[in-house]
Coordinates of C-alpha atoms in Angstrom, one line a residue:
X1 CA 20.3 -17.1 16.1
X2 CA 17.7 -18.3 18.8
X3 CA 16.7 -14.7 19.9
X4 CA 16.5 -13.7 15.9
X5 CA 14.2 -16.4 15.1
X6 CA 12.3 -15.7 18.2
X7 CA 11.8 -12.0 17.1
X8 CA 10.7 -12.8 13.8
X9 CA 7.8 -14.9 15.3
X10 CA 6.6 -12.5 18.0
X11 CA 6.2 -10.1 15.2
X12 CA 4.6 -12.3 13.1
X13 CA 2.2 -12.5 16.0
X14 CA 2.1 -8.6 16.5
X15 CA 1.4 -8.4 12.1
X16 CA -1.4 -11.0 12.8
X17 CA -3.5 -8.8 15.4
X18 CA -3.1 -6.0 13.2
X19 CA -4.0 -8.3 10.5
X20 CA -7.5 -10.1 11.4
X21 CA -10.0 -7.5 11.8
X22 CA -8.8 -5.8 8.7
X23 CA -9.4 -9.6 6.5
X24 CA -12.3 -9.9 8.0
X25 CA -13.6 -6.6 7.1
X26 CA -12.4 -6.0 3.4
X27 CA -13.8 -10.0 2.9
X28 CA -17.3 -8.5 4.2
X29 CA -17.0 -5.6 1.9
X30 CA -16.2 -7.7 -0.8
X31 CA -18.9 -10.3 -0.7
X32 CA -21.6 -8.4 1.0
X33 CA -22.4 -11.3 3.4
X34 CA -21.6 -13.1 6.9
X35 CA -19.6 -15.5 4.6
X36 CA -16.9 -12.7 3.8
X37 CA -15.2 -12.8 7.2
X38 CA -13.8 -16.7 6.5
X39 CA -12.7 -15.8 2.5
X40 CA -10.8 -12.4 3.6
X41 CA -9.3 -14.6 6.5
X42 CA -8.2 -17.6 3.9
X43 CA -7.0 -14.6 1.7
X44 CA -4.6 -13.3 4.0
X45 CA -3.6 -16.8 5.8
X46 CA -3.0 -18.8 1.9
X47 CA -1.6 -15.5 0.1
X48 CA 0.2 -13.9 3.0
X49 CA 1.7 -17.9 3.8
X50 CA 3.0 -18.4 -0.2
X51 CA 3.6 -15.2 -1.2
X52 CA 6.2 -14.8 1.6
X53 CA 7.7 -17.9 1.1
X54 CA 8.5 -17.3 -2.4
X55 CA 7.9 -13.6 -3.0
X56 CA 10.9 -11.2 -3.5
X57 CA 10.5 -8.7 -0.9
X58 CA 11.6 -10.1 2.4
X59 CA 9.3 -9.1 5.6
X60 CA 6.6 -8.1 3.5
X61 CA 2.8 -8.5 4.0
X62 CA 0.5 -10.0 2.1
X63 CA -3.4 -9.9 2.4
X64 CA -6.3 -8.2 1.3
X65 CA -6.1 -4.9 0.8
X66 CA -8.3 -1.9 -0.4
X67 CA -7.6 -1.7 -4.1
X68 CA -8.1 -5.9 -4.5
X69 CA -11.4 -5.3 -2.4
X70 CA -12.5 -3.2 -5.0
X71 CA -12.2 -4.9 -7.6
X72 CA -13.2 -8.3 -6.2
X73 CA -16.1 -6.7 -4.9
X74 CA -17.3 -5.8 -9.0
X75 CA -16.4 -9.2 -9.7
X76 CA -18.5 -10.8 -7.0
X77 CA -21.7 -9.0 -8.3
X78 CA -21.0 -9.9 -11.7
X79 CA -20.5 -13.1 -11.8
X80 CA -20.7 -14.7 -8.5
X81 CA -18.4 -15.7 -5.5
X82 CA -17.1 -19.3 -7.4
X83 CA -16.4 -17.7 -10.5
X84 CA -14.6 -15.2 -8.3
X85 CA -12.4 -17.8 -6.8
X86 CA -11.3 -18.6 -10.8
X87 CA -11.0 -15.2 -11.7
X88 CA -8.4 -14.7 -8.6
X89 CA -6.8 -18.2 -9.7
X90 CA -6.4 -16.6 -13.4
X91 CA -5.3 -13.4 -11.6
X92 CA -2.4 -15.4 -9.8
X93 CA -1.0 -17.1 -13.3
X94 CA -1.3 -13.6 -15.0
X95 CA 1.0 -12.7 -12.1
X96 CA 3.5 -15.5 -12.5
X97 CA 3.4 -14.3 -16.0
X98 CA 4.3 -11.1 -15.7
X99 CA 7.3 -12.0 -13.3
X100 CA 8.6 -14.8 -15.5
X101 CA 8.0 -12.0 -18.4
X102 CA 10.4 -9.5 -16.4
X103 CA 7.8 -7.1 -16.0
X104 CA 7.8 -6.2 -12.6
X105 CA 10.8 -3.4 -13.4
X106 CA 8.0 -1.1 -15.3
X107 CA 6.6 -0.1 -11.9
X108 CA 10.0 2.1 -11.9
X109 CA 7.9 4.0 -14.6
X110 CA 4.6 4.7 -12.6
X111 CA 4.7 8.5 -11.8
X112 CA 4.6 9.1 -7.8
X113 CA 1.1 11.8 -8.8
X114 CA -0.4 8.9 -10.5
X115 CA 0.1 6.4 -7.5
X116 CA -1.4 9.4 -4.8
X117 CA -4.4 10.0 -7.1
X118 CA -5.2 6.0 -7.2
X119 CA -4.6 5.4 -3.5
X120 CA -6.8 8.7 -3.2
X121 CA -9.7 7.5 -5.4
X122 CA -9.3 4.0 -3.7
X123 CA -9.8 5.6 -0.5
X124 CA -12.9 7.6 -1.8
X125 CA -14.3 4.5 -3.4
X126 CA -13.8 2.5 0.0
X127 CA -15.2 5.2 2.2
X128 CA -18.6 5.8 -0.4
X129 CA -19.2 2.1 -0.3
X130 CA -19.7 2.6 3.7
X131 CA -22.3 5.0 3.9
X132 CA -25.1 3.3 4.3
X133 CA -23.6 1.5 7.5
X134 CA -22.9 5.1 8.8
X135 CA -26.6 6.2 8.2
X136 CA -27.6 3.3 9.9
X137 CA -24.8 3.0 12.8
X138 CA -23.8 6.5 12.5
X139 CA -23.0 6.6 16.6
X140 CA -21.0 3.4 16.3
X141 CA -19.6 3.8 13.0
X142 CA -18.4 7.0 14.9
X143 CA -17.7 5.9 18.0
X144 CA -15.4 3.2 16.8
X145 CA -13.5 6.0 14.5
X146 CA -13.0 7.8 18.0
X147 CA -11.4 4.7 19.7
X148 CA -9.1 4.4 17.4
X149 CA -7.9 7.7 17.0
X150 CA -7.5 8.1 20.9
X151 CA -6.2 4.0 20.8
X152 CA -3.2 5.3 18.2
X153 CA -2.2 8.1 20.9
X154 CA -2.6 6.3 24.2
X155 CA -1.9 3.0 23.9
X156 CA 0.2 2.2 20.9
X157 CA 1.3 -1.4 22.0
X158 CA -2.0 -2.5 21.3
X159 CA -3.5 -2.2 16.9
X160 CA -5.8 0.7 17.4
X161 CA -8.5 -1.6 15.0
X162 CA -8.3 -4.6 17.4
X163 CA -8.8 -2.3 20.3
X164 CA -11.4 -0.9 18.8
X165 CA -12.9 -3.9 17.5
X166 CA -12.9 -5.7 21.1
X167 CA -14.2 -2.7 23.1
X168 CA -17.3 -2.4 20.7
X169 CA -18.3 -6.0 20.0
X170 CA -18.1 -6.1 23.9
X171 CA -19.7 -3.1 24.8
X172 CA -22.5 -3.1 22.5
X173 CA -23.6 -6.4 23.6
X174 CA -25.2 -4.4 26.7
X175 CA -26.1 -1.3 25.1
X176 CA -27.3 -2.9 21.9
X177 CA -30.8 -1.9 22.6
X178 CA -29.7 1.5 24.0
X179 CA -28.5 2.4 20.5
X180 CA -31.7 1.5 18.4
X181 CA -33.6 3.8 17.0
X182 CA -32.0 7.1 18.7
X183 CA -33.3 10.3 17.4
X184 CA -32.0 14.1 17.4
X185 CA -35.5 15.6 16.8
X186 CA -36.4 14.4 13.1
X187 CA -32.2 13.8 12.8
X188 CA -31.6 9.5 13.2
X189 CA -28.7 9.0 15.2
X190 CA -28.7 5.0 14.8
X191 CA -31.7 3.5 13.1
X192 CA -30.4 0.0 14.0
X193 CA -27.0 -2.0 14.9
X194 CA -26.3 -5.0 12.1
X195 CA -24.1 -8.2 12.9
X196 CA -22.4 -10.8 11.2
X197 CA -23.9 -12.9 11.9
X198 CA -23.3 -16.9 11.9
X199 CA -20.3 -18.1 9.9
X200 CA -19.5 -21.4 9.2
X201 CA -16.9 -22.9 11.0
X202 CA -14.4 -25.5 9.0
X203 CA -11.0 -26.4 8.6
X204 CA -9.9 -24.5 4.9
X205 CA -9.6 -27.5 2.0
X206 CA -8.8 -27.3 -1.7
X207 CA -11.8 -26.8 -4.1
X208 CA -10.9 -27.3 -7.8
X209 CA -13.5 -25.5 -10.0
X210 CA -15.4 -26.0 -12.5
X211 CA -13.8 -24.8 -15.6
X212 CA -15.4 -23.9 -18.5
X213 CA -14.1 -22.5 -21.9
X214 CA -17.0 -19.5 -21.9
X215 CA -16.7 -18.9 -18.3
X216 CA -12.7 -18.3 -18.2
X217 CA -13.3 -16.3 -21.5
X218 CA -15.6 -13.8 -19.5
X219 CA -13.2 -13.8 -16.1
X220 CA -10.3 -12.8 -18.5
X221 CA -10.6 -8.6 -18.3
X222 CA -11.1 -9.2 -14.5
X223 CA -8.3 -11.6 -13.6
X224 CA -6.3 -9.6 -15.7
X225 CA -7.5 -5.8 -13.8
X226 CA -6.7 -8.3 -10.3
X227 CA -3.5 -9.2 -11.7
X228 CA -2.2 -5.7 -12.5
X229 CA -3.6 -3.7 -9.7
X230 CA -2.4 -6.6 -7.4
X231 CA 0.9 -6.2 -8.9
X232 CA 1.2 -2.3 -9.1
X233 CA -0.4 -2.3 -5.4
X234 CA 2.5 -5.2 -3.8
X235 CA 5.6 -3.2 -5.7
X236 CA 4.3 0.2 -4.8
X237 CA 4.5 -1.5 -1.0
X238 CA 8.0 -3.4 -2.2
X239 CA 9.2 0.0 -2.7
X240 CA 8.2 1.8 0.8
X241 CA 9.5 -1.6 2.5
X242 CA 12.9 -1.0 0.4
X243 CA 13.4 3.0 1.6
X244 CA 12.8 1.7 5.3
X245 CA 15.1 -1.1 5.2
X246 CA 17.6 0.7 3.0
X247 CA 17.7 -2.7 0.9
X248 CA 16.5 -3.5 -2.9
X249 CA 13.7 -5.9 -3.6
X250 CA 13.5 -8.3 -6.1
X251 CA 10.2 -6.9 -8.1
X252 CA 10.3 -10.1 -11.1
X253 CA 10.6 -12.7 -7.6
X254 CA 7.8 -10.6 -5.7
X255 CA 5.6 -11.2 -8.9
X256 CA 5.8 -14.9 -8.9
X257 CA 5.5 -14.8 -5.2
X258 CA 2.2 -12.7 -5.3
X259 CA 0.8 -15.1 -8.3
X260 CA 1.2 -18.3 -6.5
X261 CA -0.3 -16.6 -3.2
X262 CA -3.7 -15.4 -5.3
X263 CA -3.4 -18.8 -6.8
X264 CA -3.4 -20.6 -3.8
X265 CA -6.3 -18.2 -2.3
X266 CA -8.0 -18.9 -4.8
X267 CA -8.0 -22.7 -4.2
X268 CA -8.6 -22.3 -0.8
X269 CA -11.8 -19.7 -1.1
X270 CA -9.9 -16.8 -0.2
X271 CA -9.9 -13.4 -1.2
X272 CA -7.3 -12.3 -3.8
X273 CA -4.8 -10.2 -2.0
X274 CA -2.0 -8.0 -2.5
X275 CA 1.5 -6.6 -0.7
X276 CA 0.2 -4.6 2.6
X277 CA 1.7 -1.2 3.3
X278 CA 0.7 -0.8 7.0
X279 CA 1.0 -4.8 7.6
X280 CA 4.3 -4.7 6.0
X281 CA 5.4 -1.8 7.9
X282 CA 4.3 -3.0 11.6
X283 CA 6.2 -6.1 10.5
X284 CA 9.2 -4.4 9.7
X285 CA 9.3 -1.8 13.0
X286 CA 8.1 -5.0 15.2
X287 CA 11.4 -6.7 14.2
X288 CA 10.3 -8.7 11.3
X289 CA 13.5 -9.0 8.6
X290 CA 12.6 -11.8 6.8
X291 CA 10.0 -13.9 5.2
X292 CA 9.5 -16.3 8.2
X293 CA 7.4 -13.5 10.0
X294 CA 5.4 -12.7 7.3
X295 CA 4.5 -16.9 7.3
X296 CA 3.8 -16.9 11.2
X297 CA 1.6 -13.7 10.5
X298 CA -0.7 -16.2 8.2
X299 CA -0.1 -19.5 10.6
X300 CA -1.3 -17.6 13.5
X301 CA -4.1 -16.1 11.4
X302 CA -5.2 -20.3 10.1
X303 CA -4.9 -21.0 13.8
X304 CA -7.5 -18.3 14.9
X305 CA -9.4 -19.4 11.9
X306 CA -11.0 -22.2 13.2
X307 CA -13.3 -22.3 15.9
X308 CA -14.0 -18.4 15.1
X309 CA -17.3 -18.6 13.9
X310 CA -18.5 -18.6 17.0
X311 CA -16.8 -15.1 18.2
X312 CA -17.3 -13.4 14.8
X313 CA -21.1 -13.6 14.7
X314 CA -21.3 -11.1 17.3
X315 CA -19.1 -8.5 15.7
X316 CA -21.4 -4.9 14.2
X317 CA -21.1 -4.7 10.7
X318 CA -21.0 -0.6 11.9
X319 CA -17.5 -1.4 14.2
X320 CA -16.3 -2.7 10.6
X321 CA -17.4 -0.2 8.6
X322 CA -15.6 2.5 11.2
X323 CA -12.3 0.7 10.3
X324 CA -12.5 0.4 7.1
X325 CA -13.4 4.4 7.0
X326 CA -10.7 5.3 9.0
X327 CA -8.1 2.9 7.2
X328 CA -9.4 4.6 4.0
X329 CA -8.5 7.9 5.1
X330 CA -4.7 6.8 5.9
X331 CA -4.9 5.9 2.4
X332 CA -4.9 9.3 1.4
X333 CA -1.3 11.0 0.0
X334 CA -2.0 13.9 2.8
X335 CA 1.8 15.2 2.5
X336 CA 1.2 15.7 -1.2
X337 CA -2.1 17.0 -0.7
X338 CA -1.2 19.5 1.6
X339 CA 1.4 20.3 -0.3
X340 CA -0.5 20.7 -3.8
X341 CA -0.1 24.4 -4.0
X342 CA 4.0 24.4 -4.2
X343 CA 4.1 21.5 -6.7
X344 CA 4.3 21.2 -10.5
X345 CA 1.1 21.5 -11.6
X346 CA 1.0 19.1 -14.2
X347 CA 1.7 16.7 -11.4
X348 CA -1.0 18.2 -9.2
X349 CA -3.3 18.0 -12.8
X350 CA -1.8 14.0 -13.3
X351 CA -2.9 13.5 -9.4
X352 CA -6.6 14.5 -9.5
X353 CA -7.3 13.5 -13.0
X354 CA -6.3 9.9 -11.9
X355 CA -8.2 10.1 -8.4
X356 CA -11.4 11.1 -10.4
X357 CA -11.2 8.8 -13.2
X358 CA -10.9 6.1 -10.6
X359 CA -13.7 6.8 -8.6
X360 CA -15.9 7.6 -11.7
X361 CA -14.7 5.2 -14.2
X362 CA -12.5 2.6 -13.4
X363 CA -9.1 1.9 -11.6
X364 CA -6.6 0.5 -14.9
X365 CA -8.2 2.9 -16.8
X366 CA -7.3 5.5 -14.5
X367 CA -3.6 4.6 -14.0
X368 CA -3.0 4.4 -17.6
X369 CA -4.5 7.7 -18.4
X370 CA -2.7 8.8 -15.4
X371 CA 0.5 7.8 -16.8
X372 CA 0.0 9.2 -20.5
X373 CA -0.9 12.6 -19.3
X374 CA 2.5 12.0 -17.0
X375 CA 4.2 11.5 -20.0
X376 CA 2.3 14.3 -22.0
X377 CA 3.4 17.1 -19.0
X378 CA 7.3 15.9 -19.1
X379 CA 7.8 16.0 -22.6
X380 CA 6.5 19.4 -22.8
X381 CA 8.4 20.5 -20.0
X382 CA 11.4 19.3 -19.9
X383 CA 12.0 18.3 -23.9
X384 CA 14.0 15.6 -23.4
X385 CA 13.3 12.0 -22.6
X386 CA 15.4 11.4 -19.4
X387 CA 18.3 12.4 -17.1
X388 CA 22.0 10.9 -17.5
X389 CA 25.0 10.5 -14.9
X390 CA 27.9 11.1 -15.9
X391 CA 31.5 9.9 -13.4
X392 CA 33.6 12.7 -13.5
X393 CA 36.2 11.4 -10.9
X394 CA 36.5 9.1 -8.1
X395 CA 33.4 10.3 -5.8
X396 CA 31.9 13.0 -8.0
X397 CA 29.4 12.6 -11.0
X398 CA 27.1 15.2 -12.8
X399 CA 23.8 15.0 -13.2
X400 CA 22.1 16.0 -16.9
X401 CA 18.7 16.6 -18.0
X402 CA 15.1 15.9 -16.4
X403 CA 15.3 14.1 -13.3
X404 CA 11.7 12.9 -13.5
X405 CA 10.0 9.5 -13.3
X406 CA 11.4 8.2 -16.0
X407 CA 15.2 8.4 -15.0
X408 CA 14.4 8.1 -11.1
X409 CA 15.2 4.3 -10.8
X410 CA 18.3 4.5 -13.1
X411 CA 20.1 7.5 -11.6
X412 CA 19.7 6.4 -8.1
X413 CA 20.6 2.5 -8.5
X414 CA 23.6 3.8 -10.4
X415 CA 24.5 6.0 -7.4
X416 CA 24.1 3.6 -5.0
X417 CA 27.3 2.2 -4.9
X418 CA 28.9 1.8 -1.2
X419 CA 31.1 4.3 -1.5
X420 CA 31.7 6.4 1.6
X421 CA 32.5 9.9 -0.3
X422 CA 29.6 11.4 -2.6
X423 CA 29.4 14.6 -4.6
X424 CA 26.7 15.1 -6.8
X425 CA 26.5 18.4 -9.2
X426 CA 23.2 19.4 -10.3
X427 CA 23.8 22.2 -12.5
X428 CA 22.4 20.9 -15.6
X429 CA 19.3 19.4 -14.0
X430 CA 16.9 21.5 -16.5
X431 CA 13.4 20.3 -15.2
X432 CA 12.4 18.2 -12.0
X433 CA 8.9 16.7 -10.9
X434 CA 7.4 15.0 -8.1
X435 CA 9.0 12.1 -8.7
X436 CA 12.3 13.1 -9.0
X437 CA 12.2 15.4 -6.0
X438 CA 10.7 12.6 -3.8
X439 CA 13.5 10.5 -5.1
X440 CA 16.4 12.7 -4.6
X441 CA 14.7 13.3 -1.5
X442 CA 15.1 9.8 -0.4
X443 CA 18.0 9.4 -1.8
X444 CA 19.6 11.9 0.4
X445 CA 17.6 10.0 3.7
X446 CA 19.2 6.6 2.5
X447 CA 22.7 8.0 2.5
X448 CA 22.5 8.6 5.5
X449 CA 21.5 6.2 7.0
X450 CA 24.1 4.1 5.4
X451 CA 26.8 6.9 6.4
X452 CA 27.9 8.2 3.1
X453 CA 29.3 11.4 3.0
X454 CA 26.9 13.4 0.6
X455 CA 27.5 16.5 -0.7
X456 CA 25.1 18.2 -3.3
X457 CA 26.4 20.8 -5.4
X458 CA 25.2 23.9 -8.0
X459 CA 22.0 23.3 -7.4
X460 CA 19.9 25.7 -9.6
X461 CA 16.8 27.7 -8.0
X462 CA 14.4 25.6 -9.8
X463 CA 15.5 22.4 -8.4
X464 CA 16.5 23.7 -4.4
X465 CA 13.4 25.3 -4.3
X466 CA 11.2 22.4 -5.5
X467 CA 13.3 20.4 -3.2
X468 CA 13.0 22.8 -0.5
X469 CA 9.0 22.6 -1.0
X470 CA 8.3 19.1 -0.9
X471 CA 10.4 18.3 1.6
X472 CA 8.8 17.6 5.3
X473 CA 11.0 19.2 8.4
X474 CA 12.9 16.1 8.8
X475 CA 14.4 15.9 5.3
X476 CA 14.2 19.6 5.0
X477 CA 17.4 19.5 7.3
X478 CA 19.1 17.0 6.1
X479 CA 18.8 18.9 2.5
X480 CA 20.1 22.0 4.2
X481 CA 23.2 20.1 5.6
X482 CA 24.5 18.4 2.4
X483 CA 23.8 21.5 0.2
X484 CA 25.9 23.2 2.6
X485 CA 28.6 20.9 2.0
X486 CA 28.6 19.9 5.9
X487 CA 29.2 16.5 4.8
X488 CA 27.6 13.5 6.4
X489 CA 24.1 14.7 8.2
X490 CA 25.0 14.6 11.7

């Protein structure tokens, strides 16, 4: 009991390394001041603390994260950083909302094109909004992009941002005035090097805003953009936590979590946040099972709050920027990227038509056109609505119809069933997209893990070959074994 508990905290400390230079830089990119670092601290430290207490998904990670920045960062300029506290308050009830509503299940229905192509535009949007630090800084926007690329290879005990983060604000204290104004014939290098600059330093105390009727009528369409891409953006990472764990999260529970963490950031001046995906995943391989290391990750994080003011003023603005840039680019679905040329290509049409209508219009529009045009390409490829199971015996059941994103969540919970003998026929599988291929997929990975016997059967060429395209090496021979019928993956 002891050594679990004492696990649980050392990766809470691990998740909160990882965790602070990230808040500080999506709160500086969100405000566009020195005053940024202490709200996208407060965000993850007051949302990360509530939403893991009562959020649905345990070991998961909440703070601010590159699809919130976004939109808190339109909201900011609109209307100001108060009304932007409200707005993230309103965001957190719409939350609560949508998990007392039972809503948090429809995420089952967001195609996996449309969630690449909005993580892709995200990462565009986040790596366009840094360009003028890199025409300014472009040597230490750069060399802090190299540090952390040679930080993830050499020394991986250590977050490659921190490293990064320490060895630049250090070093450039020295060769500061090296760096200014550094010329390649007419070509600038690095014009200047920008800082922080002085924060205030405070212990974090409730301020209840001033509420007015007109003022919460205009924060409405924002709270409400938060709210969803909050929730869509904490379910997606739900989900990813769920295939590493090989458990099944609560989504309703997370939603109610999520709302009283925005709502509680909100009363503390922090940024609206969101589940983390890398956060949540350190938190998981550093030994954190449950929600008490998400809450450590957000008491260390209070702890290093005060008295940082002092540190922080030092840090480039360019060192930021080169994190933010690099985490962008992990943003990006690369596997289905790369692998654009052997998929459906209404899905490859779904995934670019969301990642450009996010960039160039805006990010709820984009996933609901996303989604339409989804559900455009399945019904006029597959003709009918969904797939079915059907139990022939004991340990065997048939799979009918499209296995797409509308049946993925459905078939696969119903298989799911702690049995150790499974054979699954495919024979009348007529049409399968990304989706269900990165389902079945995972499905497959799960099993064995959990040491069922799988054993895929009459699989038509359609289906093995999509299967056998989309697959990476790993799960490309794990495929191979149970269509075989070799039984359990070895």
């Amino acid at each position: 009991m002891f050594q679990r508990i004492a696990r649980e905290i050392l990766s809470g400390l691990t998740v909160a390394v990882v965790a602070l230079p990230l808040a500080i830089a999506f709160g500086i990119t969100a405000t566009g001041s020195s005053e940024g670092a202490l709200v996208g601290l407060y965000g993850a430290v007051f949302a990360g603390f509530f939403a893991a207490l009562f959020g649905g998904t345990p070991g998961q990670v909440t703070g601010p994260t590159g699809p919130i920045t976004v939109v808190a960062t339109g909201v900011i300029a609109a209307h100001g950083l108060e009304a932007a506290f409200i707005a993230f308050i309103m965001a957190g009830a719409f939350q609560i909302l949508f998990g007392l509503c039972r809503l948090g299940s429809l995420i089952r229905y967001i195609p996996h094109p449309v969630v690449s192509g909005f993580m892709g535009g995200i990462a565009l949007i986040i790596i366009l909004g840094e360009l003028d630090q890199v025409q300014r800084s472009f040597l230490v926007v750069a060399g802090t992009m190299v540090l952390m690329l040679v930080s993830m290879r050499v020394i991986k005990s250590v977050p490659a941002s921190l490293m990064a983060l320490v060895i630049m604000t250090a070093g450039l204290r020295f060769a500061d005035s090296l760096l200014r104004d550094v010329r390649v014939g007419p070509v600038p290098l690095n014009a200047a090097i920008d800082y922080i600059g002085q924060i205030p330093e405070s212990i974090p105390s409730i301020a209840v805003p001033q509420l007015s009727g007109s003022l919460m009528l205009t924060l409405v369409l924002p709270a409400l953009s938060i709210a969803l891409l909050g929730s869509i953006d904490s379910l997606l990472t739900s989900v990813v936590m769920d295939n590493i764990t090989g458990t099944r999260h609560r989504s309703n529970k997370e939603l109610i979590g999520q709302g009283l963490g925005n709502a509680a950031s909100g009363l503390f001046g922090g940024l609206a946040s969101a589940g983390a995906t890398v956060r949540s995943v350190v938190n998981v391989r550093s030994g954190g099972r449950t929600a008490l290391s998400a809450a450590t990750h957000s008491v260390i994080l209070l702890a290093l709050v005060v008295g940082l003011g002092a540190v922080v003023q030092y840090i480039p603005l360019a060192v930021l920027s080169g994190i933010l840039i690099l985490t962008a680019f992990g943003m990006f679905d690369w596997e289905s990227l790369r692998k654009a040329h052997v998929s459906p290509r209404g899905d490859v049409v779904v995934m670019f038509a969301t990642m450009i209508i996010t960039v160039v219009v805006d990010l709820t529009v984009a996933v609901a056109v996303g989604v339409v045009v989804a559900l455009i390409v399945h019904l006029v490829q597959s003709g009918q609505r969904k797939a079915s199971i059907i139990h022939d015996d004991l340990d065997t059941y048939r799979m009918e119809g499209p296995l797409s994103f509308l049946s993925v969540d459905r078939v696969f919970s119903t298989l799911r069933n702690d049995r150790p003998k499974l054979s699954l026929s495919l024979k009348n599988v007529n049409y399968m997209d990304i989706s269900g291929a990165k389902a079945l997929l995972s499905f497959i990975d799960h099993s064995h893990k959990s040491g069922v016997e799988l054993k895929l059967k009459d699989l038509p060429p359609h289906v093995e070959n999509r299967l056998t395209a989309l697959a990476n090496e790993e799960q490309g021979d794990k495929l191979k074994a149970v269509v075989e019928g070799q039984g359990a993956v070895p």
